[in-house]
Amino acid sequence: MYEILLVVYLVVALALVGMVLIQQGKGADMGSSFGAGASGTVFGSSGAGNFMTKTTTSLATVFFVLSIVLGNLTASQIKKTDEWEILQKAPSAETVIPVEEDVPVTVTQDKNSDVPN
């Protein structure tokens, strides 16, 4: 179910982007550039809405509804873990046993060297 909704969500998102990109702007017609009276109205010179604006509105509504549904499905799938549980699983301390090859190095100071130790 989740995968199907995700595919539908992606298809709706791509269709919504395509519909927005192919629409013509309100001030793009020739009459508005020369001061036609219809360009100053609330909805522009094209009227209340045509097929493309209604399709864009419905795609946007479906997009937001699917976003909420997918968000709710994803939120219920994630199990919140306590950070202290992760710390309790780790070892608390390690004991280091020295090996015979671990011999401290003696530092000899060279009086002619310019490099400090």
Backbone as XML, in Angstrom:
<?xml version="1.0"?>
<chain id="A" units="angstrom">
  <residue number="1" name="MET">
    <atom name="N" x="0.822" y="-1.193" z="0.000"/>
    <atom name="CA" x="0.000" y="0.000" z="0.000"/>
    <atom name="C" x="0.868" y="1.260" z="0.000"/>
  </residue>
  <residue number="2" name="TYR">
    <atom name="N" x="1.912" y="1.238" z="0.828"/>
    <atom name="CA" x="2.789" y="2.399" z="0.925"/>
    <atom name="C" x="3.494" y="2.664" z="-0.398"/>
  </residue>
  <residue number="3" name="GLU">
    <atom name="N" x="3.959" y="1.613" z="-1.056"/>
    <atom name="CA" x="4.683" y="1.774" z="-2.322"/>
    <atom name="C" x="3.772" y="2.313" z="-3.421"/>
  </residue>
  <residue number="4" name="ILE">
    <atom name="N" x="2.516" y="1.844" z="-3.427"/>
    <atom name="CA" x="1.564" y="2.322" z="-4.436"/>
    <atom name="C" x="1.283" y="3.809" z="-4.237"/>
  </residue>
  <residue number="5" name="LEU">
    <atom name="N" x="1.067" y="4.204" z="-2.972"/>
    <atom name="CA" x="0.837" y="5.625" z="-2.689"/>
    <atom name="C" x="2.053" y="6.478" z="-3.038"/>
  </residue>
  <residue number="6" name="LEU">
    <atom name="N" x="3.235" y="5.923" z="-2.833"/>
    <atom name="CA" x="4.451" y="6.658" z="-3.159"/>
    <atom name="C" x="4.597" y="6.872" z="-4.662"/>
  </residue>
  <residue number="7" name="VAL">
    <atom name="N" x="4.258" y="5.865" z="-5.450"/>
    <atom name="CA" x="4.318" y="5.997" z="-6.910"/>
    <atom name="C" x="3.276" y="7.006" z="-7.388"/>
  </residue>
  <residue number="8" name="VAL">
    <atom name="N" x="2.064" y="6.942" z="-6.838"/>
    <atom name="CA" x="1.022" y="7.905" z="-7.212"/>
    <atom name="C" x="1.441" y="9.315" z="-6.821"/>
  </residue>
  <residue number="9" name="TYR">
    <atom name="N" x="2.070" y="9.448" z="-5.663"/>
    <atom name="CA" x="2.561" y="10.740" z="-5.191"/>
    <atom name="C" x="3.583" y="11.330" z="-6.161"/>
  </residue>
  <residue number="10" name="LEU">
    <atom name="N" x="4.506" y="10.510" z="-6.632"/>
    <atom name="CA" x="5.520" y="10.994" z="-7.581"/>
    <atom name="C" x="4.908" y="11.374" z="-8.921"/>
  </residue>
  <residue number="11" name="VAL">
    <atom name="N" x="3.942" y="10.583" z="-9.389"/>
    <atom name="CA" x="3.286" y="10.900" z="-10.664"/>
    <atom name="C" x="2.506" y="12.209" z="-10.541"/>
  </residue>
  <residue number="12" name="VAL">
    <atom name="N" x="1.793" y="12.394" z="-9.421"/>
    <atom name="CA" x="1.034" y="13.632" z="-9.219"/>
    <atom name="C" x="1.993" y="14.821" z="-9.128"/>
  </residue>
  <residue number="13" name="ALA">
    <atom name="N" x="3.130" y="14.651" z="-8.456"/>
    <atom name="CA" x="4.092" y="15.747" z="-8.332"/>
    <atom name="C" x="4.639" y="16.150" z="-9.697"/>
  </residue>
  <residue number="14" name="LEU">
    <atom name="N" x="4.991" y="15.180" z="-10.518"/>
    <atom name="CA" x="5.497" y="15.491" z="-11.862"/>
    <atom name="C" x="4.414" y="16.141" z="-12.733"/>
  </residue>
  <residue number="15" name="ALA">
    <atom name="N" x="3.178" y="15.652" z="-12.631"/>
    <atom name="CA" x="2.086" y="16.238" z="-13.402"/>
    <atom name="C" x="1.806" y="17.669" z="-12.944"/>
  </residue>
  <residue number="16" name="LEU">
    <atom name="N" x="1.905" y="17.912" z="-11.646"/>
    <atom name="CA" x="1.679" y="19.258" z="-11.123"/>
    <atom name="C" x="2.756" y="20.231" z="-11.607"/>
  </residue>
  <residue number="17" name="VAL">
    <atom name="N" x="3.998" y="19.786" z="-11.597"/>
    <atom name="CA" x="5.085" y="20.638" z="-12.107"/>
    <atom name="C" x="4.882" y="20.924" z="-13.591"/>
  </residue>
  <residue number="18" name="GLY">
    <atom name="N" x="4.507" y="19.918" z="-14.348"/>
    <atom name="CA" x="4.261" y="20.106" z="-15.779"/>
    <atom name="C" x="3.118" y="21.061" z="-16.055"/>
  </residue>
  <residue number="19" name="MET">
    <atom name="N" x="2.021" y="20.928" z="-15.293"/>
    <atom name="CA" x="0.870" y="21.815" z="-15.499"/>
    <atom name="C" x="1.208" y="23.265" z="-15.163"/>
  </residue>
  <residue number="20" name="VAL">
    <atom name="N" x="1.991" y="23.466" z="-14.120"/>
    <atom name="CA" x="2.369" y="24.831" z="-13.752"/>
    <atom name="C" x="3.284" y="25.437" z="-14.820"/>
  </residue>
  <residue number="21" name="LEU">
    <atom name="N" x="4.174" y="24.644" z="-15.359"/>
    <atom name="CA" x="5.123" y="25.173" z="-16.336"/>
    <atom name="C" x="4.495" y="25.497" z="-17.688"/>
  </residue>
  <residue number="22" name="ILE">
    <atom name="N" x="3.453" y="24.776" z="-18.089"/>
    <atom name="CA" x="2.882" y="25.036" z="-19.414"/>
    <atom name="C" x="1.788" y="26.093" z="-19.379"/>
  </residue>
  <residue number="23" name="GLN">
    <atom name="N" x="1.408" y="26.573" z="-18.204"/>
    <atom name="CA" x="0.372" y="27.608" z="-18.142"/>
    <atom name="C" x="0.940" y="28.968" z="-18.515"/>
  </residue>
  <residue number="24" name="GLN">
    <atom name="N" x="0.054" y="29.780" z="-19.052"/>
    <atom name="CA" x="0.431" y="31.130" z="-19.438"/>
    <atom name="C" x="0.112" y="32.063" z="-18.276"/>
  </residue>
  <residue number="25" name="GLY">
    <atom name="N" x="1.004" y="33.001" z="-18.022"/>
    <atom name="CA" x="0.795" y="33.931" z="-16.923"/>
    <atom name="C" x="-0.345" y="34.890" z="-17.177"/>
  </residue>
  <residue number="26" name="LYS">
    <atom name="N" x="-0.809" y="35.572" z="-16.110"/>
    <atom name="CA" x="-1.939" y="36.499" z="-16.246"/>
    <atom name="C" x="-1.589" y="37.703" z="-17.110"/>
  </residue>
  <residue number="27" name="GLY">
    <atom name="N" x="-0.381" y="38.195" z="-16.997"/>
    <atom name="CA" x="-0.004" y="39.385" z="-17.744"/>
    <atom name="C" x="0.682" y="39.084" z="-19.051"/>
  </residue>
  <residue number="28" name="ALA">
    <atom name="N" x="0.573" y="37.872" z="-19.556"/>
    <atom name="CA" x="1.312" y="37.492" z="-20.749"/>
    <atom name="C" x="0.573" y="37.804" z="-22.044"/>
  </residue>
  <residue number="29" name="ASP">
    <atom name="N" x="-0.711" y="38.129" z="-21.977"/>
    <atom name="CA" x="-1.421" y="38.412" z="-23.225"/>
    <atom name="C" x="-1.103" y="39.821" z="-23.726"/>
  </residue>
  <residue number="30" name="MET">
    <atom name="N" x="-1.347" y="40.065" z="-24.983"/>
    <atom name="CA" x="-0.938" y="41.315" z="-25.611"/>
    <atom name="C" x="-1.750" y="42.500" z="-25.130"/>
  </residue>
  <residue number="31" name="GLY">
    <atom name="N" x="-3.000" y="42.285" z="-24.788"/>
    <atom name="CA" x="-3.855" y="43.393" z="-24.376"/>
    <atom name="C" x="-3.442" y="43.989" z="-23.048"/>
  </residue>
  <residue number="32" name="SER">
    <atom name="N" x="-2.882" y="43.209" z="-22.163"/>
    <atom name="CA" x="-2.512" y="43.737" z="-20.854"/>
    <atom name="C" x="-1.295" y="44.648" z="-20.934"/>
  </residue>
  <residue number="33" name="SER">
    <atom name="N" x="-0.450" y="44.451" z="-21.936"/>
    <atom name="CA" x="0.737" y="45.295" z="-22.040"/>
    <atom name="C" x="0.392" y="46.697" z="-22.528"/>
  </residue>
  <residue number="34" name="PHE">
    <atom name="N" x="-0.756" y="46.842" z="-23.236"/>
    <atom name="CA" x="-1.162" y="48.158" z="-23.712"/>
    <atom name="C" x="-2.251" y="48.770" z="-22.845"/>
  </residue>
  <residue number="35" name="GLY">
    <atom name="N" x="-2.484" y="48.226" z="-21.669"/>
    <atom name="CA" x="-3.421" y="48.826" z="-20.736"/>
    <atom name="C" x="-4.866" y="48.458" z="-20.964"/>
  </residue>
  <residue number="36" name="ALA">
    <atom name="N" x="-5.158" y="47.249" z="-21.400"/>
    <atom name="CA" x="-6.543" y="46.834" z="-21.576"/>
    <atom name="C" x="-7.219" y="46.751" z="-20.215"/>
  </residue>
  <residue number="37" name="GLY">
    <atom name="N" x="-8.493" y="47.037" z="-20.161"/>
    <atom name="CA" x="-9.213" y="47.097" z="-18.902"/>
    <atom name="C" x="-9.368" y="45.761" z="-18.211"/>
  </residue>
  <residue number="38" name="ALA">
    <atom name="N" x="-9.389" y="44.687" z="-18.953"/>
    <atom name="CA" x="-9.640" y="43.370" z="-18.361"/>
    <atom name="C" x="-8.432" y="42.831" z="-17.610"/>
  </residue>
  <residue number="39" name="SER">
    <atom name="N" x="-7.258" y="43.384" z="-17.846"/>
    <atom name="CA" x="-6.072" y="42.852" z="-17.193"/>
    <atom name="C" x="-5.980" y="43.259" z="-15.734"/>
  </residue>
  <residue number="40" name="GLY">
    <atom name="N" x="-6.743" y="44.271" z="-15.320"/>
    <atom name="CA" x="-6.687" y="44.729" z="-13.946"/>
    <atom name="C" x="-7.680" y="44.035" z="-13.035"/>
  </residue>
  <residue number="41" name="THR">
    <atom name="N" x="-8.446" y="43.088" z="-13.526"/>
    <atom name="CA" x="-9.428" y="42.409" z="-12.690"/>
    <atom name="C" x="-8.741" y="41.399" z="-11.789"/>
  </residue>
  <residue number="42" name="VAL">
    <atom name="N" x="-9.512" y="40.840" z="-10.878"/>
    <atom name="CA" x="-8.956" y="39.913" z="-9.893"/>
    <atom name="C" x="-8.418" y="38.653" z="-10.567"/>
  </residue>
  <residue number="43" name="PHE">
    <atom name="N" x="-9.201" y="38.101" z="-11.502"/>
    <atom name="CA" x="-8.803" y="36.854" z="-12.141"/>
    <atom name="C" x="-8.110" y="37.064" z="-13.483"/>
  </residue>
  <residue number="44" name="GLY">
    <atom name="N" x="-7.831" y="38.270" z="-13.865"/>
    <atom name="CA" x="-7.201" y="38.538" z="-15.147"/>
    <atom name="C" x="-8.216" y="38.529" z="-16.265"/>
  </residue>
  <residue number="45" name="SER">
    <atom name="N" x="-7.736" y="38.532" z="-17.476"/>
    <atom name="CA" x="-8.628" y="38.623" z="-18.629"/>
    <atom name="C" x="-9.221" y="37.286" z="-19.028"/>
  </residue>
  <residue number="46" name="SER">
    <atom name="N" x="-8.753" y="36.183" z="-18.414"/>
    <atom name="CA" x="-9.217" y="34.872" z="-18.850"/>
    <atom name="C" x="-10.461" y="34.416" z="-18.112"/>
  </residue>
  <residue number="47" name="GLY">
    <atom name="N" x="-10.920" y="35.118" z="-17.117"/>
    <atom name="CA" x="-12.117" y="34.722" z="-16.390"/>
    <atom name="C" x="-11.756" y="34.009" z="-15.091"/>
  </residue>
  <residue number="48" name="ALA">
    <atom name="N" x="-12.725" y="33.301" z="-14.526"/>
    <atom name="CA" x="-12.540" y="32.664" z="-13.220"/>
    <atom name="C" x="-11.588" y="31.484" z="-13.290"/>
  </residue>
  <residue number="49" name="GLY">
    <atom name="N" x="-11.526" y="30.795" z="-14.379"/>
    <atom name="CA" x="-10.613" y="29.669" z="-14.498"/>
    <atom name="C" x="-10.972" y="28.788" z="-15.675"/>
  </residue>
  <residue number="50" name="ASN">
    <atom name="N" x="-9.969" y="28.217" z="-16.276"/>
    <atom name="CA" x="-10.209" y="27.329" z="-17.398"/>
    <atom name="C" x="-9.811" y="25.909" z="-16.988"/>
  </residue>
  <residue number="51" name="PHE">
    <atom name="N" x="-9.708" y="25.040" z="-17.951"/>
    <atom name="CA" x="-9.406" y="23.637" z="-17.677"/>
    <atom name="C" x="-8.049" y="23.470" z="-16.998"/>
  </residue>
  <residue number="52" name="MET">
    <atom name="N" x="-7.068" y="24.233" z="-17.437"/>
    <atom name="CA" x="-5.717" y="24.052" z="-16.892"/>
    <atom name="C" x="-5.627" y="24.510" z="-15.442"/>
  </residue>
  <residue number="53" name="THR">
    <atom name="N" x="-6.279" y="25.598" z="-15.097"/>
    <atom name="CA" x="-6.225" y="26.055" z="-13.710"/>
    <atom name="C" x="-7.002" y="25.121" z="-12.789"/>
  </residue>
  <residue number="54" name="LYS">
    <atom name="N" x="-8.113" y="24.589" z="-13.269"/>
    <atom name="CA" x="-8.874" y="23.641" z="-12.451"/>
    <atom name="C" x="-8.112" y="22.331" z="-12.282"/>
  </residue>
  <residue number="55" name="THR">
    <atom name="N" x="-7.425" y="21.897" z="-13.324"/>
    <atom name="CA" x="-6.610" y="20.684" z="-13.226"/>
    <atom name="C" x="-5.449" y="20.897" z="-12.266"/>
  </residue>
  <residue number="56" name="THR">
    <atom name="N" x="-4.818" y="22.060" z="-12.324"/>
    <atom name="CA" x="-3.715" y="22.372" z="-11.411"/>
    <atom name="C" x="-4.204" y="22.402" z="-9.964"/>
  </residue>
  <residue number="57" name="THR">
    <atom name="N" x="-5.381" y="22.967" z="-9.746"/>
    <atom name="CA" x="-5.941" y="23.016" z="-8.397"/>
    <atom name="C" x="-6.231" y="21.614" z="-7.869"/>
  </residue>
  <residue number="58" name="SER">
    <atom name="N" x="-6.813" y="20.773" z="-8.709"/>
    <atom name="CA" x="-7.117" y="19.412" z="-8.254"/>
    <atom name="C" x="-5.836" y="18.607" z="-8.023"/>
  </residue>
  <residue number="59" name="LEU">
    <atom name="N" x="-4.831" y="18.780" z="-8.881"/>
    <atom name="CA" x="-3.556" y="18.081" z="-8.674"/>
    <atom name="C" x="-2.866" y="18.547" z="-7.394"/>
  </residue>
  <residue number="60" name="ALA">
    <atom name="N" x="-2.951" y="19.841" z="-7.108"/>
    <atom name="CA" x="-2.355" y="20.363" z="-5.873"/>
    <atom name="C" x="-3.076" y="19.810" z="-4.650"/>
  </residue>
  <residue number="61" name="THR">
    <atom name="N" x="-4.389" y="19.702" z="-4.721"/>
    <atom name="CA" x="-5.148" y="19.136" z="-3.607"/>
    <atom name="C" x="-4.780" y="17.679" z="-3.377"/>
  </residue>
  <residue number="62" name="VAL">
    <atom name="N" x="-4.701" y="16.895" z="-4.447"/>
    <atom name="CA" x="-4.315" y="15.485" z="-4.329"/>
    <atom name="C" x="-2.889" y="15.372" z="-3.791"/>
  </residue>
  <residue number="63" name="PHE">
    <atom name="N" x="-2.008" y="16.262" z="-4.224"/>
    <atom name="CA" x="-0.623" y="16.255" z="-3.762"/>
    <atom name="C" x="-0.549" y="16.487" z="-2.251"/>
  </residue>
  <residue number="64" name="PHE">
    <atom name="N" x="-1.282" y="17.461" z="-1.748"/>
    <atom name="CA" x="-1.240" y="17.750" z="-0.315"/>
    <atom name="C" x="-1.902" y="16.639" z="0.503"/>
  </residue>
  <residue number="65" name="VAL">
    <atom name="N" x="-2.984" y="16.076" z="0.011"/>
    <atom name="CA" x="-3.631" y="14.970" z="0.733"/>
    <atom name="C" x="-2.705" y="13.768" z="0.788"/>
  </residue>
  <residue number="66" name="LEU">
    <atom name="N" x="-2.064" y="13.440" z="-0.318"/>
    <atom name="CA" x="-1.118" y="12.319" z="-0.330"/>
    <atom name="C" x="0.084" y="12.600" z="0.566"/>
  </residue>
  <residue number="67" name="SER">
    <atom name="N" x="0.516" y="13.846" z="0.634"/>
    <atom name="CA" x="1.623" y="14.192" z="1.531"/>
    <atom name="C" x="1.260" y="13.915" z="2.979"/>
  </residue>
  <residue number="68" name="ILE">
    <atom name="N" x="0.058" y="14.284" z="3.378"/>
    <atom name="CA" x="-0.382" y="14.044" z="4.752"/>
    <atom name="C" x="-0.537" y="12.559" z="5.024"/>
  </residue>
  <residue number="69" name="VAL">
    <atom name="N" x="-1.113" y="11.819" z="4.094"/>
    <atom name="CA" x="-1.301" y="10.373" z="4.279"/>
    <atom name="C" x="0.041" y="9.670" z="4.365"/>
  </residue>
  <residue number="70" name="LEU">
    <atom name="N" x="0.970" y="9.980" z="3.473"/>
    <atom name="CA" x="2.293" y="9.343" z="3.512"/>
    <atom name="C" x="3.061" y="9.736" z="4.768"/>
  </residue>
  <residue number="71" name="GLY">
    <atom name="N" x="2.891" y="10.959" z="5.211"/>
    <atom name="CA" x="3.539" y="11.382" z="6.452"/>
    <atom name="C" x="3.027" y="10.613" z="7.651"/>
  </residue>
  <residue number="72" name="ASN">
    <atom name="N" x="1.713" y="10.397" z="7.707"/>
    <atom name="CA" x="1.144" y="9.621" z="8.807"/>
    <atom name="C" x="1.569" y="8.161" z="8.753"/>
  </residue>
  <residue number="73" name="LEU">
    <atom name="N" x="1.635" y="7.588" z="7.560"/>
    <atom name="CA" x="2.082" y="6.193" z="7.444"/>
    <atom name="C" x="3.546" y="6.042" z="7.849"/>
  </residue>
  <residue number="74" name="THR">
    <atom name="N" x="4.355" y="6.993" z="7.468"/>
    <atom name="CA" x="5.777" y="6.938" z="7.802"/>
    <atom name="C" x="6.002" y="7.162" z="9.292"/>
  </residue>
  <residue number="75" name="ALA">
    <atom name="N" x="5.239" y="8.056" z="9.890"/>
    <atom name="CA" x="5.401" y="8.341" z="11.314"/>
    <atom name="C" x="5.023" y="7.137" z="12.168"/>
  </residue>
  <residue number="76" name="SER">
    <atom name="N" x="4.066" y="6.355" z="11.723"/>
    <atom name="CA" x="3.671" y="5.186" z="12.513"/>
    <atom name="C" x="4.643" y="4.025" z="12.330"/>
  </residue>
  <residue number="77" name="GLN">
    <atom name="N" x="5.440" y="4.021" z="11.269"/>
    <atom name="CA" x="6.386" y="2.933" z="11.031"/>
    <atom name="C" x="7.682" y="3.114" z="11.799"/>
  </residue>
  <residue number="78" name="ILE">
    <atom name="N" x="8.054" y="4.326" z="12.121"/>
    <atom name="CA" x="9.329" y="4.584" z="12.782"/>
    <atom name="C" x="9.187" y="4.306" z="14.273"/>
  </residue>
  <residue number="79" name="LYS">
    <atom name="N" x="10.073" y="3.467" z="14.806"/>
    <atom name="CA" x="10.072" y="3.166" z="16.232"/>
    <atom name="C" x="11.138" y="4.034" z="16.883"/>
  </residue>
  <residue number="80" name="LYS">
    <atom name="N" x="10.700" y="4.816" z="17.841"/>
    <atom name="CA" x="11.646" y="5.682" z="18.528"/>
    <atom name="C" x="12.387" y="4.869" z="19.572"/>
  </residue>
  <residue number="81" name="THR">
    <atom name="N" x="13.705" y="4.947" z="19.537"/>
    <atom name="CA" x="14.524" y="4.234" z="20.505"/>
    <atom name="C" x="15.127" y="5.220" z="21.482"/>
  </residue>
  <residue number="82" name="ASP">
    <atom name="N" x="15.376" y="4.717" z="22.650"/>
    <atom name="CA" x="15.985" y="5.538" z="23.677"/>
    <atom name="C" x="17.486" y="5.564" z="23.469"/>
  </residue>
  <residue number="83" name="GLU">
    <atom name="N" x="18.090" y="6.734" z="23.588"/>
    <atom name="CA" x="19.535" y="6.854" z="23.380"/>
    <atom name="C" x="20.316" y="6.148" z="24.482"/>
  </residue>
  <residue number="84" name="TRP">
    <atom name="N" x="19.735" y="6.016" z="25.664"/>
    <atom name="CA" x="20.436" y="5.371" z="26.773"/>
    <atom name="C" x="20.545" y="3.866" z="26.551"/>
  </residue>
  <residue number="85" name="GLU">
    <atom name="N" x="19.617" y="3.271" z="25.788"/>
    <atom name="CA" x="19.705" y="1.835" z="25.497"/>
    <atom name="C" x="20.928" y="1.529" z="24.649"/>
  </residue>
  <residue number="86" name="ILE">
    <atom name="N" x="21.245" y="2.429" z="23.737"/>
    <atom name="CA" x="22.414" y="2.220" z="22.886"/>
    <atom name="C" x="23.690" y="2.278" z="23.722"/>
  </residue>
  <residue number="87" name="LEU">
    <atom name="N" x="23.722" y="3.168" z="24.700"/>
    <atom name="CA" x="24.903" y="3.290" z="25.548"/>
    <atom name="C" x="25.069" y="2.093" z="26.475"/>
  </residue>
  <residue number="88" name="GLN">
    <atom name="N" x="23.985" y="1.476" z="26.896"/>
    <atom name="CA" x="24.061" y="0.343" z="27.801"/>
    <atom name="C" x="24.590" y="-0.894" z="27.100"/>
  </residue>
  <residue number="89" name="LYS">
    <atom name="N" x="24.418" y="-1.016" z="25.813"/>
    <atom name="CA" x="24.890" y="-2.180" z="25.077"/>
    <atom name="C" x="26.399" y="-2.158" z="24.869"/>
  </residue>
  <residue number="90" name="ALA">
    <atom name="N" x="27.005" y="-0.998" z="24.910"/>
    <atom name="CA" x="28.445" y="-0.878" z="24.696"/>
    <atom name="C" x="29.188" y="-1.307" z="25.959"/>
  </residue>
  <residue number="91" name="PRO">
    <atom name="N" x="30.381" y="-1.867" z="25.812"/>
    <atom name="CA" x="31.150" y="-2.243" z="27.002"/>
    <atom name="C" x="31.543" y="-0.994" z="27.788"/>
  </residue>
  <residue number="92" name="SER">
    <atom name="N" x="31.515" y="-1.120" z="29.099"/>
    <atom name="CA" x="31.775" y="0.049" z="29.929"/>
    <atom name="C" x="33.260" y="0.376" z="30.016"/>
  </residue>
  <residue number="93" name="ALA">
    <atom name="N" x="34.108" y="-0.643" z="30.103"/>
    <atom name="CA" x="35.549" y="-0.384" z="30.206"/>
    <atom name="C" x="36.308" y="-1.577" z="29.632"/>
  </residue>
  <residue number="94" name="GLU">
    <atom name="N" x="37.480" y="-1.307" z="29.121"/>
    <atom name="CA" x="38.343" y="-2.371" z="28.603"/>
    <atom name="C" x="39.629" y="-2.385" z="29.407"/>
  </residue>
  <residue number="95" name="THR">
    <atom name="N" x="40.101" y="-3.562" z="29.669"/>
    <atom name="CA" x="41.366" y="-3.716" z="30.383"/>
    <atom name="C" x="42.465" y="-3.955" z="29.362"/>
  </residue>
  <residue number="96" name="VAL">
    <atom name="N" x="43.507" y="-3.144" z="29.445"/>
    <atom name="CA" x="44.629" y="-3.267" z="28.527"/>
    <atom name="C" x="45.768" y="-3.957" z="29.269"/>
  </residue>
  <residue number="97" name="ILE">
    <atom name="N" x="46.189" y="-5.071" z="28.704"/>
    <atom name="CA" x="47.293" y="-5.822" z="29.305"/>
    <atom name="C" x="48.557" y="-5.502" z="28.517"/>
  </residue>
  <residue number="98" name="PRO">
    <atom name="N" x="49.587" y="-5.008" z="29.200"/>
    <atom name="CA" x="50.818" y="-4.675" z="28.471"/>
    <atom name="C" x="51.532" y="-5.938" z="27.989"/>
  </residue>
  <residue number="99" name="VAL">
    <atom name="N" x="52.098" y="-5.836" z="26.830"/>
    <atom name="CA" x="52.845" y="-6.933" z="26.232"/>
    <atom name="C" x="54.328" y="-6.637" z="26.428"/>
  </residue>
  <residue number="100" name="GLU">
    <atom name="N" x="55.141" y="-7.694" z="26.393"/>
    <atom name="CA" x="56.573" y="-7.520" z="26.621"/>
    <atom name="C" x="57.222" y="-6.629" z="25.575"/>
  </residue>
  <residue number="101" name="GLU">
    <atom name="N" x="56.633" y="-6.589" z="24.367"/>
    <atom name="CA" x="57.221" y="-5.756" z="23.324"/>
    <atom name="C" x="56.950" y="-4.271" z="23.564"/>
  </residue>
  <residue number="102" name="ASP">
    <atom name="N" x="55.997" y="-3.972" z="24.444"/>
    <atom name="CA" x="55.697" y="-2.580" z="24.749"/>
    <atom name="C" x="56.696" y="-2.058" z="25.766"/>
  </residue>
  <residue number="103" name="VAL">
    <atom name="N" x="57.782" y="-1.582" z="25.255"/>
    <atom name="CA" x="58.848" y="-1.068" z="26.115"/>
    <atom name="C" x="58.871" y="0.440" z="25.953"/>
  </residue>
  <residue number="104" name="PRO">
    <atom name="N" x="58.943" y="1.167" z="27.042"/>
    <atom name="CA" x="59.004" y="2.623" z="26.883"/>
    <atom name="C" x="60.276" y="3.046" z="26.153"/>
  </residue>
  <residue number="105" name="VAL">
    <atom name="N" x="60.124" y="4.012" z="25.315"/>
    <atom name="CA" x="61.238" y="4.504" z="24.514"/>
    <atom name="C" x="61.969" y="5.572" z="25.315"/>
  </residue>
  <residue number="106" name="THR">
    <atom name="N" x="63.262" y="5.453" z="25.357"/>
    <atom name="CA" x="64.056" y="6.471" z="26.037"/>
    <atom name="C" x="64.373" y="7.579" z="25.049"/>
  </residue>
  <residue number="107" name="VAL">
    <atom name="N" x="64.224" y="8.784" z="25.505"/>
    <atom name="CA" x="64.433" y="9.945" z="24.655"/>
    <atom name="C" x="65.820" y="10.489" z="24.949"/>
  </residue>
  <residue number="108" name="THR">
    <atom name="N" x="66.591" y="10.598" z="23.884"/>
    <atom name="CA" x="67.924" y="11.197" z="24.027"/>
    <atom name="C" x="67.872" y="12.586" z="23.444"/>
  </residue>
  <residue number="109" name="GLN">
    <atom name="N" x="68.414" y="13.500" z="24.160"/>
    <atom name="CA" x="68.397" y="14.870" z="23.685"/>
    <atom name="C" x="69.701" y="15.189" z="22.978"/>
  </residue>
  <residue number="110" name="ASP">
    <atom name="N" x="69.559" y="15.674" z="21.773"/>
    <atom name="CA" x="70.707" y="16.077" z="20.981"/>
    <atom name="C" x="70.874" y="17.578" z="21.145"/>
  </residue>
  <residue number="111" name="LYS">
    <atom name="N" x="71.989" y="17.995" z="21.651"/>
    <atom name="CA" x="72.216" y="19.403" z="21.911"/>
    <atom name="C" x="72.398" y="20.211" z="20.628"/>
  </residue>
  <residue number="112" name="ASN">
    <atom name="N" x="72.764" y="19.548" z="19.518"/>
    <atom name="CA" x="72.988" y="20.254" z="18.250"/>
    <atom name="C" x="71.714" y="20.390" z="17.406"/>
  </residue>
  <residue number="113" name="SER">
    <atom name="N" x="70.619" y="19.798" z="17.831"/>
    <atom name="CA" x="69.398" y="19.803" z="17.031"/>
    <atom name="C" x="68.617" y="21.097" z="17.237"/>
  </residue>
  <residue number="114" name="ASP">
    <atom name="N" x="67.993" y="21.591" z="16.151"/>
    <atom name="CA" x="67.164" y="22.785" z="16.234"/>
    <atom name="C" x="65.690" y="22.432" z="16.516"/>
  </residue>
  <residue number="115" name="VAL">
    <atom name="N" x="65.344" y="21.169" z="16.381"/>
    <atom name="CA" x="63.965" y="20.733" z="16.578"/>
    <atom name="C" x="63.740" y="20.442" z="18.054"/>
  </residue>
  <residue number="116" name="PRO">
    <atom name="N" x="62.739" y="21.055" z="18.690"/>
    <atom name="CA" x="62.507" y="20.771" z="20.111"/>
    <atom name="C" x="61.826" y="19.418" z="20.280"/>
  </residue>
  <residue number="117" name="ASN">
    <atom name="N" x="62.044" y="18.789" z="21.426"/>
    <atom name="CA" x="61.423" y="17.493" z="21.719"/>
    <atom name="C" x="60.096" y="17.667" z="22.379"/>
  </residue>
</chain>
